[in-house]
């Protein structure tokens, strides 16, 4: 196959059914943004929606907005808007708190649903907060944490050993971009009597997800990556309907109570996924998320997946002359929406690219990570970014000592 030229890319963009979404984002001039898997770009609708929330709902209507503007039900309303993106029913999803907190709730709920078993099985390469939260939850529950490589036979072996109460895995690996077989792994875990918690941080808004179809038990994910809800935006919890009567999470606050306005002295969990709520939510941040989800409601995830694979394929092909190692699986069905390359000089290479307006990021020890967001990236952007990478590497430009200085956030 001959590589695409820049003119071919311009043609692909003209025929792209998702191309019009790019106009719905604020994108700085002269930048190719390949970090939407870390912090998604700002939708143009967001500032107006946030201003309306602050000036009218809060400023003018004050406390009446809890009823009139639907503040009390926001976690459920946003959950219902998010549900189609993850293949869930509207009442199985609530928005609230952060990913780390929601992981804690889900892991403990899974342990409690599986008494007599005490192992939480995680993955050795998972995002650190997943590992740390599992450690904390296991310690509190008198459970044991074990870690395996889920892309190897270790996972099946660990499950077969017995005693596994819950498995916590990332659907897409944040570092390698590997996409896991959600249906197959969930089935395997269930066959061995374990419940599953999927972390969707790097897959929601990046690949189509079918939580109900895969019979998943719990899932959590963040909304500030591919979903563009802004820095520190609230996360979500998915609770399968069959667990709605029995799942108990540990942060039993009043927003998760069955009758919060009775103000009684004892905790009675609400019906459904609402029992995964705890306390008052950041409603200004919820307004930003709502603006974003209203846009996502018009997006066809199958088209996103098709374009995502075309963009990542293109980047892999065009950057081959740089000679870096490809970390991300080459097979399309095993790839999320990112391309990771590795090289000992990864950090200065990423810095040199950023100086040229191509924004990716670096993950220790040696991974150059590039995220592809089909709603606002064009084929021609990928072409230009790949050309910049090849030039930075092949010219030796990245060796300039000023690129080696570490920033606080990489
Ligand atoms: C981004 C990410 C998180 C983020 O957790 P926060 O609580 O939002 O900081 C957690 N897990 C994974 C796998 C992530 O990629």
Coordinates of C-alpha atoms and ligand atoms in Angstrom, one line a residue:
X1 CA 0.0 0.0 0.0
X2 CA 1.4 3.4 -0.9
X3 CA 1.3 6.0 1.8
X4 CA -1.3 8.8 1.6
X5 CA -0.1 12.2 0.4
X6 CA -1.2 15.5 1.9
X7 CA -3.5 16.0 -1.0
X8 CA -5.1 12.6 -0.3
X9 CA -5.7 13.7 3.3
X10 CA -7.4 16.9 2.2
X11 CA -9.7 14.8 0.0
X12 CA -10.5 12.4 2.9
X13 CA -11.4 15.4 5.1
X14 CA -13.8 16.7 2.4
X15 CA -15.6 13.4 2.4
X16 CA -15.5 12.9 6.2
X17 CA -19.1 12.6 7.7
X18 CA -17.8 13.8 11.1
X19 CA -15.9 16.8 9.7
X20 CA -18.5 19.3 10.7
X21 CA -18.0 18.6 14.4
X22 CA -14.7 20.4 14.3
X23 CA -16.5 23.7 14.0
X24 CA -18.1 23.0 17.4
X25 CA -14.7 23.2 19.2
X26 CA -12.4 26.0 20.3
X27 CA -9.0 25.0 18.9
X28 CA -5.9 27.3 19.1
X29 CA -4.4 28.4 15.8
X30 CA -1.4 26.5 14.6
X31 CA -1.8 23.6 16.9
X32 CA -2.4 19.9 16.2
X33 CA -3.8 18.6 19.4
X34 CA -3.1 15.0 20.0
X35 CA -3.8 15.0 23.8
X36 CA -7.6 14.8 23.8
X37 CA -7.1 11.5 25.6
X38 CA -5.8 13.4 28.6
X39 CA -7.8 16.7 28.5
X40 CA -10.4 17.0 25.7
X41 CA -10.8 20.3 23.8
X42 CA -13.4 22.9 24.8
X43 CA -16.7 22.8 23.0
X44 CA -17.9 26.2 21.8
X45 CA -21.3 25.7 23.6
X46 CA -19.7 25.2 27.0
X47 CA -18.8 28.8 28.1
X48 CA -22.4 30.0 27.3
X49 CA -24.0 27.1 29.2
X50 CA -21.7 27.6 32.2
X51 CA -22.4 31.4 32.2
X52 CA -26.2 30.7 32.1
X53 CA -25.9 28.3 35.0
X54 CA -23.9 30.8 37.0
X55 CA -25.7 34.0 36.1
X56 CA -29.3 32.9 35.8
X57 CA -29.7 29.6 37.7
X58 CA -27.5 30.6 40.6
X59 CA -27.4 34.4 40.4
X60 CA -31.0 35.1 39.7
X61 CA -33.0 32.1 40.8
X62 CA -30.8 31.1 43.8
X63 CA -32.1 28.2 45.8
X64 CA -35.2 27.7 43.7
X65 CA -32.9 26.2 41.0
X66 CA -32.6 22.9 43.0
X67 CA -36.1 22.3 41.8
X68 CA -36.7 24.7 38.8
X69 CA -33.3 24.1 37.1
X70 CA -33.3 20.4 38.0
X71 CA -30.1 20.6 40.1
X72 CA -31.2 17.8 42.4
X73 CA -31.6 15.3 39.6
X74 CA -28.6 16.4 37.6
X75 CA -26.5 13.3 38.4
X76 CA -29.3 11.1 37.0
X77 CA -30.1 13.3 34.0
X78 CA -26.5 13.5 33.0
X79 CA -26.1 9.7 33.6
X80 CA -29.0 9.1 31.3
X81 CA -27.4 11.3 28.6
X82 CA -24.2 9.4 29.0
X83 CA -25.8 5.9 29.0
X84 CA -26.0 5.5 25.2
X85 CA -22.3 6.0 24.8
X86 CA -21.5 3.1 27.1
X87 CA -24.4 0.7 26.1
X88 CA -26.3 1.1 29.3
X89 CA -29.9 1.8 30.3
X90 CA -30.5 5.4 31.5
X91 CA -31.2 4.3 35.1
X92 CA -27.9 2.4 35.3
X93 CA -25.7 5.4 35.2
X94 CA -25.1 8.4 37.6
X95 CA -22.7 11.2 37.2
X96 CA -20.8 12.4 40.3
X97 CA -17.6 12.5 42.2
X98 CA -14.3 11.7 40.6
X99 CA -13.0 8.5 39.0
X100 CA -10.7 7.6 41.9
X101 CA -13.6 7.9 44.4
X102 CA -16.0 6.0 42.1
X103 CA -13.4 3.2 41.7
X104 CA -13.3 2.9 45.5
X105 CA -17.1 2.6 45.7
X106 CA -17.2 0.0 42.9
X107 CA -14.4 -2.2 44.2
X108 CA -15.9 -2.3 47.7
X109 CA -19.4 -2.9 46.4
X110 CA -18.1 -5.8 44.3
X111 CA -16.3 -7.3 47.3
X112 CA -19.4 -7.0 49.4
X113 CA -21.5 -8.8 46.8
X114 CA -19.0 -11.7 46.8
X115 CA -18.6 -12.7 50.5
X116 CA -16.3 -15.6 51.2
X117 CA -13.9 -14.5 48.5
X118 CA -11.1 -12.0 49.3
X119 CA -9.0 -11.4 46.2
X120 CA -9.2 -8.3 44.1
X121 CA -7.5 -9.0 40.8
X122 CA -6.0 -6.0 39.0
X123 CA -3.5 -5.3 36.3
X124 CA 0.1 -4.7 36.9
X125 CA 0.3 -1.9 34.3
X126 CA -2.9 -0.1 35.2
X127 CA -3.1 3.7 35.8
X128 CA -1.6 4.2 39.2
X129 CA -4.8 5.6 40.9
X130 CA -6.6 2.3 40.1
X131 CA -3.8 0.4 41.8
X132 CA -3.6 2.7 44.8
X133 CA -7.4 2.7 45.3
X134 CA -7.5 -1.1 45.1
X135 CA -4.7 -1.2 47.7
X136 CA -6.7 1.1 50.0
X137 CA -10.0 -0.7 49.5
X138 CA -8.4 -4.2 50.0
X139 CA -6.7 -3.0 53.2
X140 CA -10.0 -1.7 54.6
X141 CA -11.9 -4.8 53.6
X142 CA -9.3 -7.4 54.7
X143 CA -8.9 -8.4 51.1
X144 CA -5.9 -9.3 49.1
X145 CA -4.7 -7.5 46.0
X146 CA -3.2 -9.4 43.2
X147 CA -2.0 -8.1 39.8
X148 CA -1.6 -9.8 36.5
X149 CA -1.0 -8.8 32.8
X150 CA -4.5 -9.0 31.4
X151 CA -3.2 -9.4 27.8
X152 CA -1.5 -12.7 28.8
X153 CA -2.7 -16.1 30.0
X154 CA -2.0 -14.9 33.6
X155 CA -5.5 -13.5 33.9
X156 CA -7.2 -16.9 33.2
X157 CA -4.7 -18.7 35.5
X158 CA -5.3 -16.3 38.4
X159 CA -9.0 -16.6 38.0
X160 CA -8.7 -20.4 37.9
X161 CA -6.8 -20.4 41.2
X162 CA -10.0 -19.4 42.9
X163 CA -11.0 -16.9 45.6
X164 CA -11.2 -13.9 43.2
X165 CA -14.1 -11.7 44.3
X166 CA -13.6 -8.9 41.8
X167 CA -11.6 -8.0 38.7
X168 CA -10.7 -4.4 38.0
X169 CA -9.3 -3.7 34.5
X170 CA -9.0 -0.8 32.1
X171 CA -10.9 -1.2 28.9
X172 CA -8.1 0.6 27.1
X173 CA -4.6 0.6 28.6
X174 CA -3.6 4.3 29.2
X175 CA 0.0 3.7 28.2
X176 CA -0.1 1.1 25.4
X177 CA -3.5 1.9 23.9
X178 CA -4.4 -1.8 23.9
X179 CA -8.2 -2.4 23.8
X180 CA -9.4 -5.3 25.9
X181 CA -12.0 -7.9 25.0
X182 CA -14.7 -6.7 27.4
X183 CA -17.2 -9.5 26.5
X184 CA -14.7 -12.3 26.7
X185 CA -12.9 -11.2 29.9
X186 CA -16.2 -10.5 31.6
X187 CA -17.5 -13.9 30.7
X188 CA -14.3 -15.6 31.9
X189 CA -14.5 -13.7 35.2
X190 CA -18.2 -14.7 35.7
X191 CA -17.4 -18.3 34.8
X192 CA -15.0 -18.3 37.8
X193 CA -17.5 -16.6 40.1
X194 CA -15.9 -13.1 40.1
X195 CA -17.5 -9.8 39.4
X196 CA -16.0 -7.2 37.1
X197 CA -15.3 -3.5 37.3
X198 CA -14.3 -1.9 34.1
X199 CA -12.4 1.4 34.0
X200 CA -13.6 3.3 30.9
X201 CA -11.4 6.4 31.2
X202 CA -9.6 5.8 27.9
X203 CA -12.5 4.2 26.0
X204 CA -15.6 6.3 26.6
X205 CA -16.0 8.6 23.6
X206 CA -13.2 6.7 21.9
X207 CA -14.7 3.3 21.0
X208 CA -18.3 2.0 21.1
X209 CA -19.0 0.2 24.4
X210 CA -21.7 -2.3 25.3
X211 CA -21.8 -2.7 29.1
X212 CA -25.2 -4.3 29.2
X213 CA -24.5 -6.6 26.2
X214 CA -21.3 -7.7 27.9
X215 CA -23.1 -8.3 31.2
X216 CA -20.6 -6.1 33.1
X217 CA -21.3 -5.6 36.8
X218 CA -19.8 -2.1 37.5
X219 CA -18.0 0.5 35.5
X220 CA -16.5 3.9 36.1
X221 CA -15.0 6.5 33.9
X222 CA -14.0 10.1 33.6
X223 CA -15.5 12.8 31.4
X224 CA -12.6 15.2 30.9
X225 CA -10.7 13.1 28.4
X226 CA -12.6 12.1 25.2
X227 CA -15.9 13.6 26.5
X228 CA -14.5 17.2 26.6
X229 CA -16.2 18.2 29.9
X230 CA -13.2 20.2 31.2
X231 CA -10.4 19.8 33.7
X232 CA -11.5 17.8 36.8
X233 CA -15.0 17.3 35.4
X234 CA -17.2 14.8 37.4
X235 CA -16.9 11.1 36.7
X236 CA -19.6 8.5 36.3
X237 CA -20.6 5.2 37.8
X238 CA -22.4 2.3 36.1
X239 CA -24.3 -0.2 38.2
X240 CA -25.9 -3.1 36.3
X241 CA -29.6 -3.3 37.0
X242 CA -29.4 -6.8 38.5
X243 CA -27.3 -5.3 41.3
X244 CA -29.7 -2.4 42.0
X245 CA -31.3 -3.9 45.0
X246 CA -28.2 -5.4 46.6
X247 CA -25.1 -3.4 45.8
X248 CA -23.8 -1.4 48.8
X249 CA -21.1 1.2 48.3
X250 CA -19.2 2.5 51.4
X251 CA -19.7 6.3 51.0
X252 CA -23.3 6.3 52.2
X253 CA -24.1 9.9 52.0
X254 CA -27.5 11.6 51.9
X255 CA -27.7 12.0 48.0
X256 CA -27.7 8.2 47.8
X257 CA -30.5 7.9 50.4
X258 CA -33.9 6.5 49.4
X259 CA -35.7 9.5 51.0
X260 CA -33.1 12.3 51.6
X261 CA -35.7 14.9 52.6
X262 CA -37.1 12.8 55.4
X263 CA -33.9 13.7 57.2
X264 CA -34.1 10.5 59.2
X265 CA -31.2 9.1 61.3
X266 CA -30.5 5.9 59.4
X267 CA -29.2 5.2 56.0
X268 CA -31.5 3.5 53.5
X269 CA -30.0 3.2 50.0
X270 CA -31.9 4.6 47.1
X271 CA -33.2 2.4 44.4
X272 CA -31.0 2.0 41.3
X273 CA -27.7 3.6 40.5
X274 CA -28.6 6.6 42.7
X275 CA -27.3 4.6 45.7
X276 CA -23.8 5.2 44.2
X277 CA -24.2 9.0 44.9
X278 CA -22.8 10.4 48.1
X279 CA -23.1 14.2 48.6
X280 CA -23.7 17.5 46.8
X281 CA -22.2 17.7 43.3
X282 CA -20.2 20.5 41.6
X283 CA -23.1 21.8 39.6
X284 CA -21.1 24.4 37.7
X285 CA -18.9 21.6 36.4
X286 CA -22.0 19.6 35.7
X287 CA -23.2 22.4 33.4
X288 CA -20.0 22.1 31.3
X289 CA -20.5 18.3 31.1
X290 CA -24.1 18.8 30.0
X291 CA -23.1 21.1 27.1
X292 CA -20.6 18.4 26.0
X293 CA -23.0 15.5 26.4
X294 CA -25.7 17.4 24.4
X295 CA -23.2 17.4 21.5
X296 CA -22.2 13.7 22.0
X297 CA -25.9 12.9 21.8
X298 CA -25.7 13.7 18.1
X299 CA -22.6 11.6 17.5
X300 CA -22.6 8.2 15.8
X301 CA -20.0 6.1 17.7
X302 CA -19.6 3.7 14.8
X303 CA -18.4 6.6 12.6
X304 CA -16.1 7.7 15.4
X305 CA -14.6 4.2 15.6
X306 CA -14.2 4.0 11.8
X307 CA -12.4 7.4 11.7
X308 CA -10.4 6.7 14.8
X309 CA -8.9 3.5 13.2
X310 CA -8.2 5.3 10.0
X311 CA -6.4 8.2 11.8
X312 CA -4.4 5.9 14.0
X313 CA -3.5 3.6 11.0
X314 CA -2.4 6.7 9.0
X315 CA -0.2 8.0 11.9
X316 CA 1.4 4.5 12.4
X317 CA 2.2 4.3 8.7
X318 CA 3.5 7.9 8.2
X319 CA 5.7 7.8 11.4
X320 CA 7.4 4.5 10.5
X321 CA 10.4 6.3 8.9
X322 CA 11.2 7.8 12.4
X323 CA 12.1 4.2 13.5
X324 CA 10.5 4.3 16.9
X325 CA 9.1 1.2 18.5
X326 CA 5.3 0.8 18.1
X327 CA 3.8 0.0 21.5
X328 CA 0.2 0.1 20.5
X329 CA -1.3 -3.1 18.9
X330 CA -1.1 -3.1 15.1
X331 CA -4.3 -5.0 14.8
X332 CA -7.2 -2.6 14.6
X333 CA -9.6 -4.6 16.8
X334 CA -7.1 -4.6 19.6
X335 CA -6.4 -0.8 19.5
X336 CA -8.1 2.1 21.3
X337 CA -7.9 5.6 19.9
X338 CA -4.2 6.3 20.6
X339 CA -0.8 5.5 19.2
X340 CA 2.1 5.0 21.6
X341 CA 5.7 4.8 20.4
X342 CA 8.7 4.2 22.6
X343 CA 12.2 5.5 22.6
X344 CA 14.7 6.3 25.5
X345 CA 14.6 9.9 24.2
X346 CA 10.8 10.0 24.3
X347 CA 10.6 13.0 26.7
X348 CA 12.8 15.4 24.7
X349 CA 11.1 14.3 21.5
X350 CA 7.7 15.1 22.9
X351 CA 9.0 18.5 24.1
X352 CA 10.4 19.3 20.7
X353 CA 7.1 18.4 19.0
X354 CA 5.2 20.6 21.4
X355 CA 7.4 23.5 20.5
X356 CA 6.3 22.9 16.9
X357 CA 2.6 23.0 17.8
X358 CA 2.1 19.2 17.8
X359 CA 0.8 18.4 21.3
X360 CA 1.2 14.8 22.5
X361 CA 2.4 13.7 25.9
X362 CA 5.0 11.4 27.6
X363 CA 4.5 8.6 30.0
X364 CA 7.4 7.3 31.9
X365 CA 9.7 5.5 31.3
X366 CA 9.9 5.9 27.6
X367 CA 6.4 6.2 25.9
X368 CA 5.5 9.0 23.5
X369 CA 1.7 9.0 23.5
X370 CA -0.6 10.5 20.9
X371 CA -4.4 10.5 21.3
X372 CA -6.8 10.8 18.3
X373 CA -10.1 12.5 18.7
X374 CA -12.2 12.0 15.5
X375 CA -14.6 14.9 16.3
X376 CA -12.0 17.6 15.9
X377 CA -9.0 16.1 14.2
X378 CA -8.6 16.1 10.5
X379 CA -6.6 13.7 8.3
X380 CA -4.4 16.6 7.3
X381 CA -3.6 17.3 10.9
X382 CA -2.4 13.7 11.3
X383 CA -0.3 14.1 8.2
X384 CA 1.3 17.2 9.5
X385 CA 1.9 15.8 12.9
X386 CA 3.5 12.7 11.5
X387 CA 5.8 14.8 9.2
X388 CA 6.8 16.9 12.3
X389 CA 7.6 13.8 14.3
X390 CA 9.7 12.2 11.5
X391 CA 11.6 15.5 11.1
X392 CA 12.2 16.0 14.9
X393 CA 13.6 12.5 15.2
X394 CA 15.5 12.1 11.9
X395 CA 17.2 15.5 12.1
X396 CA 18.3 15.0 15.7
X397 CA 16.6 18.2 16.7
X398 CA 15.3 16.5 19.8
X399 CA 18.8 16.3 21.2
X400 CA 18.9 20.0 22.0
X401 CA 19.4 20.1 25.8
X402 CA 16.5 22.6 26.3
X403 CA 14.1 19.8 25.5
X404 CA 15.4 17.6 28.4
X405 CA 14.2 19.9 31.2
X406 CA 11.3 18.3 33.0
X407 CA 8.0 20.2 33.6
X408 CA 5.8 19.4 36.6
X409 CA 3.1 17.8 34.5
X410 CA 4.2 15.6 31.7
Ligands
LIG1 C1 -7.4 9.4 33.7 C2 -7.6 8.1 34.5 C3 -8.0 8.2 35.8 C4 -8.3 9.5 36.5 O1 -8.7 9.4 37.8 P1 -9.1 10.8 38.5 O2 -9.7 10.4 39.8 O3 -10.0 11.5 37.6 O4 -7.8 11.6 38.7 C5 -8.3 7.0 36.5 N1 -8.0 5.8 35.9 C6 -7.6 5.7 34.6 C7 -7.3 4.4 33.9 C8 -7.3 6.9 33.9 O5 -6.9 6.9 32.7

